[in-house]
Amino acid sequence: MTEKIALFPGSFDPFTLGHLNTVTRAAKMFDKVIVAIVTNTSKRPLFTAKEKKRLVAASIAHLDNVEVILHEEGLTVHIAEKLGAEVLIRGIRNITDYEYEKNIAHMNARLAPNIETLFLLADPAYANISSSVIKEIAKFEGDVSPFVPQSVNEALEKKYRDRHIGC
């Protein structure tokens, strides 16, 4: 019997409770879920890839069948094939996410027809959370603790505190 592996790719800058909810739900559906920290060339990251990997690993430590990797170059479908993942997991918060993800899913299907994309609708409690909004709130010393894992909250506080000190 072959292991069912899913890949959940994202920039996770930062990793939110919405991301954690998606991973937790996927972990119930698959034998193994791999969270891949990927580079989004259209974004300027707050955290380094290694910092993101450490924060995601701390957030998913309680999930036995989930691991985190760095994938800084190349197509997501190629790493999925290399890892034996048959499914890409994508979280959908709203219609804008759907339109964006749908187009990527169609292109991925052309590049790697053996890999499916599975959309998981965001839990309503997390539907308004985005990494961009979290960074904006944290930058101006707002409380993001209800929206991110504790380790991420602490890292955000430190990152912005250190930036203010350096000014």
PDB file of C-alpha atoms in Angstrom:
ATOM      1  CA  MET A   1       0.000   0.000   0.000  1.00  0.00           C
ATOM      2  CA  THR A   2       1.458   3.357  -1.013  1.00  0.00           C
ATOM      3  CA  GLU A   3       1.586   6.324   1.302  1.00  0.00           C
ATOM      4  CA  LYS A   4      -0.671   9.250   0.345  1.00  0.00           C
ATOM      5  CA  ILE A   5       1.490  12.376   0.448  1.00  0.00           C
ATOM      6  CA  ALA A   6       0.299  15.964   0.108  1.00  0.00           C
ATOM      7  CA  LEU A   7       2.419  19.070  -0.328  1.00  0.00           C
ATOM      8  CA  PHE A   8       1.325  22.397   1.178  1.00  0.00           C
ATOM      9  CA  PRO A   9       3.508  25.076  -0.435  1.00  0.00           C
ATOM     10  CA  GLY A  10       3.621  28.707   0.585  1.00  0.00           C
ATOM     11  CA  SER A  11       5.809  31.630   1.512  1.00  0.00           C
ATOM     12  CA  PHE A  12       4.393  31.587   5.081  1.00  0.00           C
ATOM     13  CA  ASP A  13       5.742  35.039   5.908  1.00  0.00           C
ATOM     14  CA  PRO A  14       4.541  34.714   8.614  1.00  0.00           C
ATOM     15  CA  PHE A  15       2.819  31.396   9.317  1.00  0.00           C
ATOM     16  CA  THR A  16      -0.694  32.132  10.647  1.00  0.00           C
ATOM     17  CA  LEU A  17      -3.362  30.201  12.522  1.00  0.00           C
ATOM     18  CA  GLY A  18      -5.159  29.984   9.171  1.00  0.00           C
ATOM     19  CA  HIS A  19      -2.166  28.138   7.724  1.00  0.00           C
ATOM     20  CA  LEU A  20      -2.025  25.926  10.801  1.00  0.00           C
ATOM     21  CA  ASN A  21      -5.725  25.121  10.468  1.00  0.00           C
ATOM     22  CA  THR A  22      -5.246  24.128   6.825  1.00  0.00           C
ATOM     23  CA  VAL A  23      -2.257  21.906   7.673  1.00  0.00           C
ATOM     24  CA  THR A  24      -4.111  20.287  10.579  1.00  0.00           C
ATOM     25  CA  ARG A  25      -7.105  19.487   8.372  1.00  0.00           C
ATOM     26  CA  ALA A  26      -4.880  18.127   5.592  1.00  0.00           C
ATOM     27  CA  ALA A  27      -3.010  15.954   8.122  1.00  0.00           C
ATOM     28  CA  LYS A  28      -6.286  14.151   8.828  1.00  0.00           C
ATOM     29  CA  MET A  29      -6.742  13.346   5.129  1.00  0.00           C
ATOM     30  CA  PHE A  30      -3.254  12.203   4.157  1.00  0.00           C
ATOM     31  CA  ASP A  31      -0.636   9.822   5.504  1.00  0.00           C
ATOM     32  CA  LYS A  32       1.976  12.553   5.237  1.00  0.00           C
ATOM     33  CA  VAL A  33       1.821  16.303   4.677  1.00  0.00           C
ATOM     34  CA  ILE A  34       4.919  18.243   3.722  1.00  0.00           C
ATOM     35  CA  VAL A  35       4.870  21.983   4.280  1.00  0.00           C
ATOM     36  CA  ALA A  36       7.209  23.533   1.729  1.00  0.00           C
ATOM     37  CA  ILE A  37       8.551  27.009   2.364  1.00  0.00           C
ATOM     38  CA  VAL A  38       8.798  28.401  -1.165  1.00  0.00           C
ATOM     39  CA  THR A  39      10.055  31.692  -2.539  1.00  0.00           C
ATOM     40  CA  ASN A  40       7.453  34.134  -3.810  1.00  0.00           C
ATOM     41  CA  THR A  41       9.418  36.398  -6.136  1.00  0.00           C
ATOM     42  CA  SER A  42       6.679  39.068  -6.048  1.00  0.00           C
ATOM     43  CA  LYS A  43       7.012  39.580  -2.280  1.00  0.00           C
ATOM     44  CA  ARG A  44       9.730  41.027  -0.069  1.00  0.00           C
ATOM     45  CA  PRO A  45       9.969  38.687   2.928  1.00  0.00           C
ATOM     46  CA  LEU A  46      10.191  39.782   6.544  1.00  0.00           C
ATOM     47  CA  PHE A  47      11.676  36.475   7.711  1.00  0.00           C
ATOM     48  CA  THR A  48      14.503  34.509   6.123  1.00  0.00           C
ATOM     49  CA  ALA A  49      13.724  31.060   4.766  1.00  0.00           C
ATOM     50  CA  LYS A  50      15.528  29.443   7.716  1.00  0.00           C
ATOM     51  CA  GLU A  51      13.563  31.560  10.209  1.00  0.00           C
ATOM     52  CA  LYS A  52      10.291  30.603   8.523  1.00  0.00           C
ATOM     53  CA  LYS A  53      11.243  26.932   8.582  1.00  0.00           C
ATOM     54  CA  ARG A  54      12.004  27.125  12.316  1.00  0.00           C
ATOM     55  CA  LEU A  55       8.715  28.930  13.051  1.00  0.00           C
ATOM     56  CA  VAL A  56       6.610  26.534  10.982  1.00  0.00           C
ATOM     57  CA  ALA A  57       8.358  23.520  12.549  1.00  0.00           C
ATOM     58  CA  ALA A  58       7.552  24.835  16.037  1.00  0.00           C
ATOM     59  CA  SER A  59       3.927  25.424  15.031  1.00  0.00           C
ATOM     60  CA  ILE A  60       3.381  21.932  13.595  1.00  0.00           C
ATOM     61  CA  ALA A  61       5.438  19.969  16.151  1.00  0.00           C
ATOM     62  CA  HIS A  62       2.289  18.371  17.570  1.00  0.00           C
ATOM     63  CA  LEU A  63       1.334  16.892  14.169  1.00  0.00           C
ATOM     64  CA  ASP A  64       3.111  13.537  13.809  1.00  0.00           C
ATOM     65  CA  ASN A  65       2.578  13.160  10.070  1.00  0.00           C
ATOM     66  CA  VAL A  66       3.648  16.672   9.051  1.00  0.00           C
ATOM     67  CA  GLU A  67       7.143  17.913   8.222  1.00  0.00           C
ATOM     68  CA  VAL A  68       8.553  21.151   6.878  1.00  0.00           C
ATOM     69  CA  ILE A  69      11.134  21.677   4.154  1.00  0.00           C
ATOM     70  CA  LEU A  70      12.728  24.579   2.307  1.00  0.00           C
ATOM     71  CA  HIS A  71      12.227  24.788  -1.450  1.00  0.00           C
ATOM     72  CA  GLU A  72      13.813  28.038  -2.566  1.00  0.00           C
ATOM     73  CA  GLU A  73      14.156  27.411  -6.294  1.00  0.00           C
ATOM     74  CA  GLY A  74      12.193  25.648  -8.998  1.00  0.00           C
ATOM     75  CA  LEU A  75       8.601  24.804  -9.694  1.00  0.00           C
ATOM     76  CA  THR A  76       6.368  23.516  -6.931  1.00  0.00           C
ATOM     77  CA  VAL A  77       5.124  20.645  -9.093  1.00  0.00           C
ATOM     78  CA  HIS A  78       8.697  19.467  -9.602  1.00  0.00           C
ATOM     79  CA  ILE A  79       9.366  19.256  -5.871  1.00  0.00           C
ATOM     80  CA  ALA A  80       5.988  17.511  -5.447  1.00  0.00           C
ATOM     81  CA  GLU A  81       7.023  14.895  -7.999  1.00  0.00           C
ATOM     82  CA  LYS A  82      10.434  14.469  -6.368  1.00  0.00           C
ATOM     83  CA  LEU A  83       8.818  13.961  -2.944  1.00  0.00           C
ATOM     84  CA  GLY A  84       6.161  11.577  -4.248  1.00  0.00           C
ATOM     85  CA  ALA A  85       3.303  13.960  -3.438  1.00  0.00           C
ATOM     86  CA  GLU A  86       0.181  13.391  -5.497  1.00  0.00           C
ATOM     87  CA  VAL A  87      -1.726  16.389  -4.146  1.00  0.00           C
ATOM     88  CA  LEU A  88      -1.009  20.086  -3.669  1.00  0.00           C
ATOM     89  CA  ILE A  89      -2.962  21.642  -0.800  1.00  0.00           C
ATOM     90  CA  ARG A  90      -4.128  25.234  -1.207  1.00  0.00           C
ATOM     91  CA  GLY A  91      -6.126  27.269   1.281  1.00  0.00           C
ATOM     92  CA  ILE A  92      -8.879  29.485  -0.068  1.00  0.00           C
ATOM     93  CA  ARG A  93     -10.148  32.425   2.000  1.00  0.00           C
ATOM     94  CA  ASN A  94     -12.232  34.263  -0.588  1.00  0.00           C
ATOM     95  CA  ILE A  95     -13.078  34.633  -4.264  1.00  0.00           C
ATOM     96  CA  THR A  96      -9.832  36.520  -4.942  1.00  0.00           C
ATOM     97  CA  ASP A  97      -7.806  33.595  -3.587  1.00  0.00           C
ATOM     98  CA  TYR A  98      -9.931  31.200  -5.636  1.00  0.00           C
ATOM     99  CA  GLU A  99      -9.336  33.048  -8.923  1.00  0.00           C
ATOM    100  CA  TYR A 100      -5.597  33.248  -8.286  1.00  0.00           C
ATOM    101  CA  GLU A 101      -5.247  29.632  -7.143  1.00  0.00           C
ATOM    102  CA  LYS A 102      -7.489  28.304  -9.928  1.00  0.00           C
ATOM    103  CA  ASN A 103      -5.177  29.723 -12.579  1.00  0.00           C
ATOM    104  CA  ILE A 104      -2.108  28.247 -10.902  1.00  0.00           C
ATOM    105  CA  ALA A 105      -3.871  24.886 -10.489  1.00  0.00           C
ATOM    106  CA  HIS A 106      -4.728  24.806 -14.207  1.00  0.00           C
ATOM    107  CA  MET A 107      -1.123  25.548 -15.153  1.00  0.00           C
ATOM    108  CA  ASN A 108       0.200  22.964 -12.679  1.00  0.00           C
ATOM    109  CA  ALA A 109      -2.172  20.383 -14.196  1.00  0.00           C
ATOM    110  CA  ARG A 110      -0.635  21.048 -17.597  1.00  0.00           C
ATOM    111  CA  LEU A 111       2.911  20.812 -16.235  1.00  0.00           C
ATOM    112  CA  ALA A 112       2.281  17.737 -14.071  1.00  0.00           C
ATOM    113  CA  PRO A 113      -1.008  15.990 -14.945  1.00  0.00           C
ATOM    114  CA  ASN A 114      -0.431  13.345 -12.262  1.00  0.00           C
ATOM    115  CA  ILE A 115      -0.635  15.930  -9.452  1.00  0.00           C
ATOM    116  CA  GLU A 116      -4.009  17.171  -8.223  1.00  0.00           C
ATOM    117  CA  THR A 117      -4.686  20.451  -6.448  1.00  0.00           C
ATOM    118  CA  LEU A 118      -7.020  20.286  -3.462  1.00  0.00           C
ATOM    119  CA  PHE A 119      -8.627  23.535  -2.308  1.00  0.00           C
ATOM    120  CA  LEU A 120      -9.541  23.716   1.362  1.00  0.00           C
ATOM    121  CA  LEU A 121     -11.896  26.535   2.250  1.00  0.00           C
ATOM    122  CA  ALA A 122     -10.683  28.577   5.184  1.00  0.00           C
ATOM    123  CA  ASP A 123     -12.418  28.033   8.480  1.00  0.00           C
ATOM    124  CA  PRO A 124     -14.570  31.166   8.970  1.00  0.00           C
ATOM    125  CA  ALA A 125     -12.550  32.024  12.094  1.00  0.00           C
ATOM    126  CA  TYR A 126      -9.467  32.462   9.885  1.00  0.00           C
ATOM    127  CA  ALA A 127     -10.958  33.708   6.607  1.00  0.00           C
ATOM    128  CA  ASN A 128      -9.837  37.309   7.139  1.00  0.00           C
ATOM    129  CA  ILE A 129      -6.299  36.528   8.204  1.00  0.00           C
ATOM    130  CA  SER A 130      -3.506  37.177   5.732  1.00  0.00           C
ATOM    131  CA  SER A 131       0.221  37.309   6.279  1.00  0.00           C
ATOM    132  CA  SER A 132       0.345  40.800   4.755  1.00  0.00           C
ATOM    133  CA  VAL A 133      -2.242  42.162   7.187  1.00  0.00           C
ATOM    134  CA  ILE A 134      -0.520  40.427  10.119  1.00  0.00           C
ATOM    135  CA  LYS A 135       2.785  42.112   9.217  1.00  0.00           C
ATOM    136  CA  GLU A 136       1.112  45.504   8.910  1.00  0.00           C
ATOM    137  CA  ILE A 137      -0.552  45.207  12.322  1.00  0.00           C
ATOM    138  CA  ALA A 138       2.646  43.931  13.959  1.00  0.00           C
ATOM    139  CA  LYS A 139       4.740  46.668  12.353  1.00  0.00           C
ATOM    140  CA  PHE A 140       2.675  49.288  14.155  1.00  0.00           C
ATOM    141  CA  GLU A 141       2.760  47.363  17.449  1.00  0.00           C
ATOM    142  CA  GLY A 142      -0.760  45.967  17.203  1.00  0.00           C
ATOM    143  CA  ASP A 143      -1.656  42.704  18.912  1.00  0.00           C
ATOM    144  CA  VAL A 144      -1.524  39.803  16.435  1.00  0.00           C
ATOM    145  CA  SER A 145      -1.509  37.067  19.087  1.00  0.00           C
ATOM    146  CA  PRO A 146      -5.092  35.945  18.223  1.00  0.00           C
ATOM    147  CA  PHE A 147      -4.009  35.285  14.615  1.00  0.00           C
ATOM    148  CA  VAL A 148      -0.645  33.520  14.792  1.00  0.00           C
ATOM    149  CA  PRO A 149       0.980  30.710  16.788  1.00  0.00           C
ATOM    150  CA  GLN A 150       2.762  31.902  19.942  1.00  0.00           C
ATOM    151  CA  SER A 151       6.267  31.350  18.524  1.00  0.00           C
ATOM    152  CA  VAL A 152       5.376  33.429  15.463  1.00  0.00           C
ATOM    153  CA  ASN A 153       3.937  36.201  17.644  1.00  0.00           C
ATOM    154  CA  GLU A 154       7.164  36.324  19.654  1.00  0.00           C
ATOM    155  CA  ALA A 155       9.270  36.352  16.489  1.00  0.00           C
ATOM    156  CA  LEU A 156       7.207  39.197  15.013  1.00  0.00           C
ATOM    157  CA  GLU A 157       7.537  41.239  18.192  1.00  0.00           C
ATOM    158  CA  LYS A 158      11.308  40.687  18.228  1.00  0.00           C
ATOM    159  CA  LYS A 159      11.716  41.400  14.505  1.00  0.00           C
ATOM    160  CA  TYR A 160       9.909  44.751  14.707  1.00  0.00           C
ATOM    161  CA  ARG A 161      11.445  45.683  18.079  1.00  0.00           C
ATOM    162  CA  ASP A 162      14.924  45.070  16.628  1.00  0.00           C
ATOM    163  CA  ARG A 163      14.069  47.162  13.563  1.00  0.00           C
ATOM    164  CA  HIS A 164      12.896  50.070  15.744  1.00  0.00           C
ATOM    165  CA  ILE A 165      16.051  49.865  17.852  1.00  0.00           C
ATOM    166  CA  GLY A 166      18.195  50.022  14.704  1.00  0.00           C
ATOM    167  CA  CYS A 167      16.519  53.253  13.495  1.00  0.00           C
TER     168      CYS A 167
END
